[in-house]
Short mmCIF file of C-alpha atoms in Angstrom, two decimals:
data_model
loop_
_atom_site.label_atom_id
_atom_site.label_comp_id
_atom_site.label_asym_id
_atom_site.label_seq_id
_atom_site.Cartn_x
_atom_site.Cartn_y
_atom_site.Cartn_z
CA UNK A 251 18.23 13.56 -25.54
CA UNK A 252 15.70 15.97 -24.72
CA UNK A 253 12.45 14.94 -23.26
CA UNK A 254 14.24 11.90 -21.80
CA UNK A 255 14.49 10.48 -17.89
CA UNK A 256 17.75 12.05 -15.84
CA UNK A 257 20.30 10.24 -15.55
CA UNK A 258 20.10 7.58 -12.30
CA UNK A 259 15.85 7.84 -13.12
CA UNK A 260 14.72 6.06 -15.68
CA UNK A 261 11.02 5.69 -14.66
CA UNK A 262 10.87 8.42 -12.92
CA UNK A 263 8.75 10.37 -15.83
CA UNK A 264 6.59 6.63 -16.12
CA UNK A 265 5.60 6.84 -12.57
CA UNK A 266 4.72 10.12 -12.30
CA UNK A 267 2.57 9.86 -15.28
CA UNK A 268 1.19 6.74 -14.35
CA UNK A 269 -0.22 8.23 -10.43
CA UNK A 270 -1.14 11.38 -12.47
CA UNK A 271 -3.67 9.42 -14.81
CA UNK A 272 -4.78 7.25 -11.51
CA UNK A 273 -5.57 10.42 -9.75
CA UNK A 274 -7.46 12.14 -12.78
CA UNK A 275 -9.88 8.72 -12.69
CA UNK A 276 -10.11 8.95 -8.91
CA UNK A 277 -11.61 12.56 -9.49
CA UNK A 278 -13.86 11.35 -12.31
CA UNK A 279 -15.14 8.31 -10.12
CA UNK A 280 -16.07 10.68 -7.02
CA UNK A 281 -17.71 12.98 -9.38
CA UNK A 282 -19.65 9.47 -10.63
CA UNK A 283 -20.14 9.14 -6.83
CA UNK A 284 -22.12 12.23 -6.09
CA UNK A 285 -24.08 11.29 -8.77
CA UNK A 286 -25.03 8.07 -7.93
CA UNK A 287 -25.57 8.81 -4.60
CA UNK A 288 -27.95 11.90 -5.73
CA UNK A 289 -29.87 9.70 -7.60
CA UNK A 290 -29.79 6.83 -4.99
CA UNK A 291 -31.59 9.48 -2.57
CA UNK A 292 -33.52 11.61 -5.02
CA UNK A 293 -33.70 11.17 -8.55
CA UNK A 294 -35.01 6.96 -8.13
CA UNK A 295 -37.74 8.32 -5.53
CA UNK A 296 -39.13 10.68 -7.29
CA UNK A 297 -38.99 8.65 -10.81
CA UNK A 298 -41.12 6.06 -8.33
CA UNK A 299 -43.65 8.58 -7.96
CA UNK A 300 -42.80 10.01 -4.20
CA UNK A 301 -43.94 13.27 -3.90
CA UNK A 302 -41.62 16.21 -2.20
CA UNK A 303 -43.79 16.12 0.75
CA UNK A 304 -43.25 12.25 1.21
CA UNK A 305 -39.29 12.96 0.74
CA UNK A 306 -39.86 15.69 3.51
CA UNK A 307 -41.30 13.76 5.59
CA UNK A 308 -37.98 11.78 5.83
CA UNK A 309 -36.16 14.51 6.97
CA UNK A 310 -37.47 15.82 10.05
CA UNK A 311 -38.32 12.45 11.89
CA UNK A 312 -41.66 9.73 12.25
CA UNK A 313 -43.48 11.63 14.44
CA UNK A 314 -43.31 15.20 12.40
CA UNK A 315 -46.60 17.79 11.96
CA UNK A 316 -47.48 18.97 8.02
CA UNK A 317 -46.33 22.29 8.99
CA UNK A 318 -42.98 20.57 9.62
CA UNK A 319 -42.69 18.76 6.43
CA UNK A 320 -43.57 21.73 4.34
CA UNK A 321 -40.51 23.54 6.03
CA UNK A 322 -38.58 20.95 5.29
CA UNK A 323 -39.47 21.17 1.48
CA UNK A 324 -38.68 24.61 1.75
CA UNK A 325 -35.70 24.76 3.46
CA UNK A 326 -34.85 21.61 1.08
CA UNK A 327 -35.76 22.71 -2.12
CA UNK A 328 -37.14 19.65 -3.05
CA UNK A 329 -39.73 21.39 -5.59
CA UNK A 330 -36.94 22.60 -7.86
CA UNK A 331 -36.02 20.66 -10.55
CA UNK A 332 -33.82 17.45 -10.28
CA UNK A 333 -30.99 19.17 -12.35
CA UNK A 334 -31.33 22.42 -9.76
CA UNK A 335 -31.45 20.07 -6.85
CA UNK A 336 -28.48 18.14 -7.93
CA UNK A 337 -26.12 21.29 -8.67
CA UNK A 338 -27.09 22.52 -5.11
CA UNK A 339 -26.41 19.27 -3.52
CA UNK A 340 -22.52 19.26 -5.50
CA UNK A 341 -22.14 22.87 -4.68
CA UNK A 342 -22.78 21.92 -1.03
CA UNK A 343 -19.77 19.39 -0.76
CA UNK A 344 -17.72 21.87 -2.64
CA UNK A 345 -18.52 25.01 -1.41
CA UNK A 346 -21.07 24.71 1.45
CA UNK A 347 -24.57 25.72 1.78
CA UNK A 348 -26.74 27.22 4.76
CA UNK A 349 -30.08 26.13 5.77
CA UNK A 350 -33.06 27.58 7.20
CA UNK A 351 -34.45 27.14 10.41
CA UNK A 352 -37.27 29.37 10.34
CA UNK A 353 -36.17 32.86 11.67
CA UNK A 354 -32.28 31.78 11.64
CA UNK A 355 -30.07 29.82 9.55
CA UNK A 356 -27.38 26.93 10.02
CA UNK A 357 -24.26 27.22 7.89
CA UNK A 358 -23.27 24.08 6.83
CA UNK A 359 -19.47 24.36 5.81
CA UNK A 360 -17.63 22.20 2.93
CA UNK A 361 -17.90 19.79 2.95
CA UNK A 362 -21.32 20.01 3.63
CA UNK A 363 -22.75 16.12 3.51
CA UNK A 364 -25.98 17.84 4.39
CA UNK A 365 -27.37 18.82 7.94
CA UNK A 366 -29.68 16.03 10.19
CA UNK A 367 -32.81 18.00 11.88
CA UNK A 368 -33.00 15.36 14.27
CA UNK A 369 -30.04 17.08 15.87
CA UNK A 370 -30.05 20.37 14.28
CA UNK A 371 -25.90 20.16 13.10
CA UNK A 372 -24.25 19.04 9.65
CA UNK A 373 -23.39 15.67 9.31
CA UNK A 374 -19.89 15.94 8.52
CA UNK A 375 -18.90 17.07 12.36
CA UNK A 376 -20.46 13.86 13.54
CA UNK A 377 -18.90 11.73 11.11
CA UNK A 378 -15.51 12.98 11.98
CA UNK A 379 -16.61 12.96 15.77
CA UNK A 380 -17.77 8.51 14.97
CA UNK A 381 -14.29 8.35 12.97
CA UNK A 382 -11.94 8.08 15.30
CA UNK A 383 -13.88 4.57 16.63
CA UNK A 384 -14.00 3.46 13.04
CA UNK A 385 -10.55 3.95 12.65
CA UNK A 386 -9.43 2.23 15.49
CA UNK A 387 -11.58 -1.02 14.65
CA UNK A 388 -10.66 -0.96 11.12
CA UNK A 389 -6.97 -0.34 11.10
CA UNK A 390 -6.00 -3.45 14.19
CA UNK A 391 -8.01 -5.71 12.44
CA UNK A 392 -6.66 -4.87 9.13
CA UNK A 393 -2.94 -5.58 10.64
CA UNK A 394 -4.09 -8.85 12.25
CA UNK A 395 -5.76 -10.17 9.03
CA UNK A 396 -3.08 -9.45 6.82
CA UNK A 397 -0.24 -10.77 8.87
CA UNK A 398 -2.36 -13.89 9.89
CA UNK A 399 -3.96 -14.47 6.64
CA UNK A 400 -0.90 -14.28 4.53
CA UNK A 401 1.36 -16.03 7.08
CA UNK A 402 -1.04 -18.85 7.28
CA UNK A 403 -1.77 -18.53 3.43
CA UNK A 404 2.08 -18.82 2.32
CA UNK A 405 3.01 -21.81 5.61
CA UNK A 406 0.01 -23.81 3.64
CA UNK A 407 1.52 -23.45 0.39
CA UNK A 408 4.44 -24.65 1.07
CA UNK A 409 3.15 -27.65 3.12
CA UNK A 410 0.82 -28.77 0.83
CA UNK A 411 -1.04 -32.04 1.51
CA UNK A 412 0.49 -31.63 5.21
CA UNK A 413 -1.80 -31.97 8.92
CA UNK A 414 -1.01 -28.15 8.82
CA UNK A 415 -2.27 -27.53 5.52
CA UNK A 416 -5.39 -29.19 5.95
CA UNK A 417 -6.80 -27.93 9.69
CA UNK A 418 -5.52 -24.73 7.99
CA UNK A 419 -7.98 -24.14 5.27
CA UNK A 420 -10.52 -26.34 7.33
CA UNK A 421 -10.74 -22.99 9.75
CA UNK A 422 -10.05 -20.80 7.43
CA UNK A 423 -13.25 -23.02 5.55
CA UNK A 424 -15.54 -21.92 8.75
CA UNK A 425 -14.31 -18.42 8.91
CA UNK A 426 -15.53 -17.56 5.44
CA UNK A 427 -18.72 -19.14 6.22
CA UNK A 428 -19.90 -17.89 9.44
CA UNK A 429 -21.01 -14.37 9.36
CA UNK A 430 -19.88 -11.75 11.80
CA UNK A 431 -22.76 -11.32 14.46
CA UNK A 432 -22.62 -14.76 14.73
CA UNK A 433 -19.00 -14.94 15.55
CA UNK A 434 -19.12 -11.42 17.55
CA UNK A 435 -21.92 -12.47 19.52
CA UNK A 436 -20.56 -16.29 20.58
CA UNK A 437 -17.48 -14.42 21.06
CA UNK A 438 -18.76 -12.09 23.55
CA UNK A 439 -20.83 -14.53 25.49
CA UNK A 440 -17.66 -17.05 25.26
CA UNK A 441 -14.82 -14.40 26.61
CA UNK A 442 -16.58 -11.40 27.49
CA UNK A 443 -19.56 -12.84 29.95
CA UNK A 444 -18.73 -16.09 30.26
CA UNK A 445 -14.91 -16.38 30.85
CA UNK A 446 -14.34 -12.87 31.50
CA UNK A 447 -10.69 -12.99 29.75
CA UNK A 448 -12.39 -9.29 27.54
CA UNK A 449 -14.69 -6.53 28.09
CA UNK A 450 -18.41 -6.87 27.10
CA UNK A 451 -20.38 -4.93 24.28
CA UNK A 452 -20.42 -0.48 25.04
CA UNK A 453 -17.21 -0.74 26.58
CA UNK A 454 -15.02 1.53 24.17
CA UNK A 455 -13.20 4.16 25.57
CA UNK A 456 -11.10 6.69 23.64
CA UNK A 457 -7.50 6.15 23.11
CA UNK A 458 -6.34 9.69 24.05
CA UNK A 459 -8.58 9.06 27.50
CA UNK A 460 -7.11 5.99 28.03
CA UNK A 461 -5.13 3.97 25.88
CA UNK A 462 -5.23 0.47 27.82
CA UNK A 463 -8.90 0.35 27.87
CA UNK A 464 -9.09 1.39 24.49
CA UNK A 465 -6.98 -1.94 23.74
CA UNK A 466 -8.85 -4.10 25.99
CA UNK A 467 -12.35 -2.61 24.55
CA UNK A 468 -11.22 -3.41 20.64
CA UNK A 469 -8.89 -6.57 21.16
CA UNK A 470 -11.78 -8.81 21.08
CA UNK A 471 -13.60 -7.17 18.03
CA UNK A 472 -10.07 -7.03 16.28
CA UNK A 473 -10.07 -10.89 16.59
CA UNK A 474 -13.74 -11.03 15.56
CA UNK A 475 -13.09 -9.37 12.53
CA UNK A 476 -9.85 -10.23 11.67
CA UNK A 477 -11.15 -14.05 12.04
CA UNK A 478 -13.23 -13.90 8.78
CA UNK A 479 -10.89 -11.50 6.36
CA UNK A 480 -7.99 -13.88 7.33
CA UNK A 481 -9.33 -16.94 6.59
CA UNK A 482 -10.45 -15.61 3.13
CA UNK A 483 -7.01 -13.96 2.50
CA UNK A 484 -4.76 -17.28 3.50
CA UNK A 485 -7.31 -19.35 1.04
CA UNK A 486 -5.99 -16.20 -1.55
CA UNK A 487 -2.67 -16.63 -0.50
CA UNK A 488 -2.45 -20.07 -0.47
CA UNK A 489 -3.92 -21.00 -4.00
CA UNK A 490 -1.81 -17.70 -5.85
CA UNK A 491 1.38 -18.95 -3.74
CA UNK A 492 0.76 -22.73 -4.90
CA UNK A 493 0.62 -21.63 -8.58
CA UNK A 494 3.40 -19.27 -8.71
CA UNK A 495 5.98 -21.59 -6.81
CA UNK A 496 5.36 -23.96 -10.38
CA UNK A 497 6.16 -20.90 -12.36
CA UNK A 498 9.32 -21.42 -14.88
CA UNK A 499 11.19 -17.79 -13.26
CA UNK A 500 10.30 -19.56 -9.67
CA UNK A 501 12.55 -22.58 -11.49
CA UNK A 502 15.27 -20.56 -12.49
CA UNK A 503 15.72 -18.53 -9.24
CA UNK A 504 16.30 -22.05 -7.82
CA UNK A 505 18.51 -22.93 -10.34
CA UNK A 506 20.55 -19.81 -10.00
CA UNK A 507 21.40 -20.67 -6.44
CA UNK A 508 18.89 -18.55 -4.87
CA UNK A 509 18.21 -18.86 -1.04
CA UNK A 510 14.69 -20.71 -0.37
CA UNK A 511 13.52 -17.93 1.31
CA UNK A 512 14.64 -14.87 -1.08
CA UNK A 513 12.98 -17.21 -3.84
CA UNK A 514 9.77 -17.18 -1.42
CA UNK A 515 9.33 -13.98 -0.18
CA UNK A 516 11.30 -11.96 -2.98
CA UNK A 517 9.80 -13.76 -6.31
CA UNK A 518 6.88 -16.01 -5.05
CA UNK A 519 5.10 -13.92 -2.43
CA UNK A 520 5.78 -10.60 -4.57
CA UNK A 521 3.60 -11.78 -7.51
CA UNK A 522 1.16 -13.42 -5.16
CA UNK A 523 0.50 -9.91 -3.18
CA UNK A 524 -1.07 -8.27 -6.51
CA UNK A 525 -4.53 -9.74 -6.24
CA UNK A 526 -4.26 -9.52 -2.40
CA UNK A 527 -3.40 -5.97 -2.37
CA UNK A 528 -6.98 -4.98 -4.57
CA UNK A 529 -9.06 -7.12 -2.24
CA UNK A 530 -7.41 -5.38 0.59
CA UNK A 531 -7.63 -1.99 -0.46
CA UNK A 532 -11.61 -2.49 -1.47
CA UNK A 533 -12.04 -4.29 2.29
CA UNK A 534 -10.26 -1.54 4.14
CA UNK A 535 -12.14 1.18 2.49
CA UNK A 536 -15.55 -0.35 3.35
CA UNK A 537 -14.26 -0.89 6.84
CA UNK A 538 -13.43 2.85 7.23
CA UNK A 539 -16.64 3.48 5.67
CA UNK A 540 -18.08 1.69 8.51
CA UNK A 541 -18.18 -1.39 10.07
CA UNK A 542 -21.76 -1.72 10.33
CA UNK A 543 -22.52 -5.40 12.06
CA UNK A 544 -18.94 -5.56 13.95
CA UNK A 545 -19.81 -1.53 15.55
CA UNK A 546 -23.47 -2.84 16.70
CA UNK A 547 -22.53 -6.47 18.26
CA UNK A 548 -19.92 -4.71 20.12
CA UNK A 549 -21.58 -1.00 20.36
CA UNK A 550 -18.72 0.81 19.50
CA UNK A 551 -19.91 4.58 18.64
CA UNK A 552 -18.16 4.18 15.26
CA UNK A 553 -20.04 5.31 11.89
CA UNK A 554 -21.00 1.97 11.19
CA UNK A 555 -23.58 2.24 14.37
CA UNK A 556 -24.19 5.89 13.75
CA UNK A 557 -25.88 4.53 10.48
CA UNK A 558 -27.96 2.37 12.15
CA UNK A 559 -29.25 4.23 14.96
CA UNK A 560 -29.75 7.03 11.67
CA UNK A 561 -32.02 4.33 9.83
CA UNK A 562 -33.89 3.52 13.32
CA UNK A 563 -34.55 7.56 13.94
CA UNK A 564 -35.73 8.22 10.25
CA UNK A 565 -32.65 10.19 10.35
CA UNK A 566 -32.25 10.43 6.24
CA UNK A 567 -29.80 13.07 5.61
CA UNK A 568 -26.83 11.19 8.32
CA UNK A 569 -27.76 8.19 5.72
CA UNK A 570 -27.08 10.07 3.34
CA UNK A 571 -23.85 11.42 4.27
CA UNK A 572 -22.59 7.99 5.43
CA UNK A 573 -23.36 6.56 1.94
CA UNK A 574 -21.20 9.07 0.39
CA UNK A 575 -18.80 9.33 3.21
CA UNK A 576 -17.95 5.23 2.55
CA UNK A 577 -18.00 5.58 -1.47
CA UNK A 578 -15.22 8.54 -0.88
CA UNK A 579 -13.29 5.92 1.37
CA UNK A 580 -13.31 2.85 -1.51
CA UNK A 581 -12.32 5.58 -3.74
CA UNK A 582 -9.58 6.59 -2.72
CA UNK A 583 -8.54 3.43 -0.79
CA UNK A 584 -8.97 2.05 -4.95
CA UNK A 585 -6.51 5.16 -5.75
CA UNK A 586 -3.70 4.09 -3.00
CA UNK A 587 -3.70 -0.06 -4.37
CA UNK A 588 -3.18 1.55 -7.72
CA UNK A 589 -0.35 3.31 -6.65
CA UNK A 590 1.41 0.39 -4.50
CA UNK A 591 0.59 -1.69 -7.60
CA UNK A 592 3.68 0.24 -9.63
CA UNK A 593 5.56 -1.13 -6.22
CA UNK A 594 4.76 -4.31 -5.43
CA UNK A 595 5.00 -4.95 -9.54
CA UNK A 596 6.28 -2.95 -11.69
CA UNK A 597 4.74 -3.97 -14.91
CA UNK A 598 1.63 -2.36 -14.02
CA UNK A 599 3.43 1.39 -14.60
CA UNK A 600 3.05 0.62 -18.33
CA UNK A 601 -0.60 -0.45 -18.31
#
């Protein structure tokens, strides 16, 4: 029939349509993005009653002279209307803008996430310069917590009541509850300066300089980290595992003859996964937004400390950029669960 899937792909058409709508909200919600983020920075100041001088003066540093702060409403534009501002801060991610420094001018190239005085460059070359850390830091932990969270949340489940299950959720208990620079810093005084079994704190090195000190540098703040997402994601684990296995399909794989383990892994754990996978997907795009306790207990030069060390300086505009730099991330880290969703289950291709 015409219009219909080929033969061998039924959904084929279903899928396709399904990331197509996923991506056309992904574009919508970054567009919502800029927006907030404009107003976060601009439009809530001003409606507050700061003047364009006062804005200014966040630009250029603590210590800056008048004549410095009216440049930087010049070179800023922060007289012109909001809607004027606004359309030149968009066309600057899109397209680029350049920006005065008295008798020259900076380009700042697309995507332009505005350009730090402080330093006199854009923002987006450091943040891909800090990425690279980020990166690092948030991909092994992500890898440890999964695998050790959802081992540990599925072992539980199907020891219920057991020794196991109980010291099991009794750590994973404490590692929701105590926050990360407490764990990161009785972790570094415990193995770093105490036992000496890790690094200390500012010793990242690069993996293309040298790839076993870049292990040994991030091992310890992989464990860190991966110590409190775990424990949250084997309590997830654990209580979607224990109410699927009582399922009546769960019942009839068993009664079909089915392996324990293919009824496990193929029908229990499958079903389990769809809540995990959002959580994940929302906790991996903050991460490679940046890590921002994790990066300063351990001083890694990620963009989670680049933010901080931005908010010490006065150094608005890499604030800036970082805010919108992390919204992109849970964007489209939202837009890739959405797709593995029409994997992992199928049902949500007709939602």
């Amino acid at each position: 029939m015409p219009g219909s899937d080929p033969p061998g792909h039924p959904g084929r058409t279903i899928v396709v349509a399904f990331i197509v709508r996923r991506v056309i909200a992904a574009v919508l919600m970054l567009a919502i993005v800029s927006m907030a983020t404009f107003a976060i920075f601009f439009l809530i100041p001003r409606a507050l009653g700061q003047t364009p001088e006062g804005m200014a003066s966040r630009y250029v540093g603590r210590d800056a002279t008048p004549e410095a702060i009216q440049g930087a409403v010049k070179r800023l534009h922060l007289d012109d209307p909001l809607l004027v501002q606004y359309g030149r801060f968009a066309q600057g991610i899109v397209a680029g803008q350049d920006y005065s420094l008295g008798p020259r001018k900076a380009e700042c190239p697309a995507p332009c996430f505005g350009f730090s005085f402080n330093n006199n460059q854009p923002v987006w070359p450091t943040l891909l310069d800090r990425l690279p850390a980020t990166i690092s830091l948030a991909l092994g932990a992500a890898i440890t917590w999964v695998v050790v969270g959802v081992s540990v949340g599925v072992v539980s489940a199907l020891r219920r009541g057991t020794a196991m299950d109980r010291a099991a959720m009794t750590i994973a208990l404490a590692g929701v509850s105590l926050p990360i620079y407490f764990t990161g810093l009785v972790s570094l005084s415990l193995f770093a300066y105490t036992l000496g079994i890790f690094p200390g704190g500012g010793s990242y090195t690069a993996f293309t300089e040298n790839p076993v000190m870049w292990f040994q540098a991030l091992v310890l703040p992989w464990i860190t980290l991966a110590f409190l997402y775990a424990a949250l994601y084997a309590r997830l684990t654990r209580a979607g595992m224990l109410e699927t296995m009582g399922e009546d399909y769960i019942r009839t794989a068993r009664a079909k003859g089915l392996k324990e383990r293919t009824v496990v892994t193929k029908h229990a754990l499958r079903a389990t996964l769809t809540p995990i996978l959002t959580i994940f997907g929302l906790d991996l795009g903050l991460l490679l937004g940046g890590a921002v306790l994790t990066e300063s207990t351990f001083s890694i030069p990620g963009i989670g400390k680049l933010v901080i060390d931005a908010i010490r300086s006065n150094d608005l505009p890499v604030v800036l950029g970082v805010t919108l730099f992390a919204a992109i991330f849970i964007v489209l880290a939202n837009l890739i669960v959405d797709v593995l969703y029409a994997v992992v289950d199928p049902r949500v291709r007709l939602s």
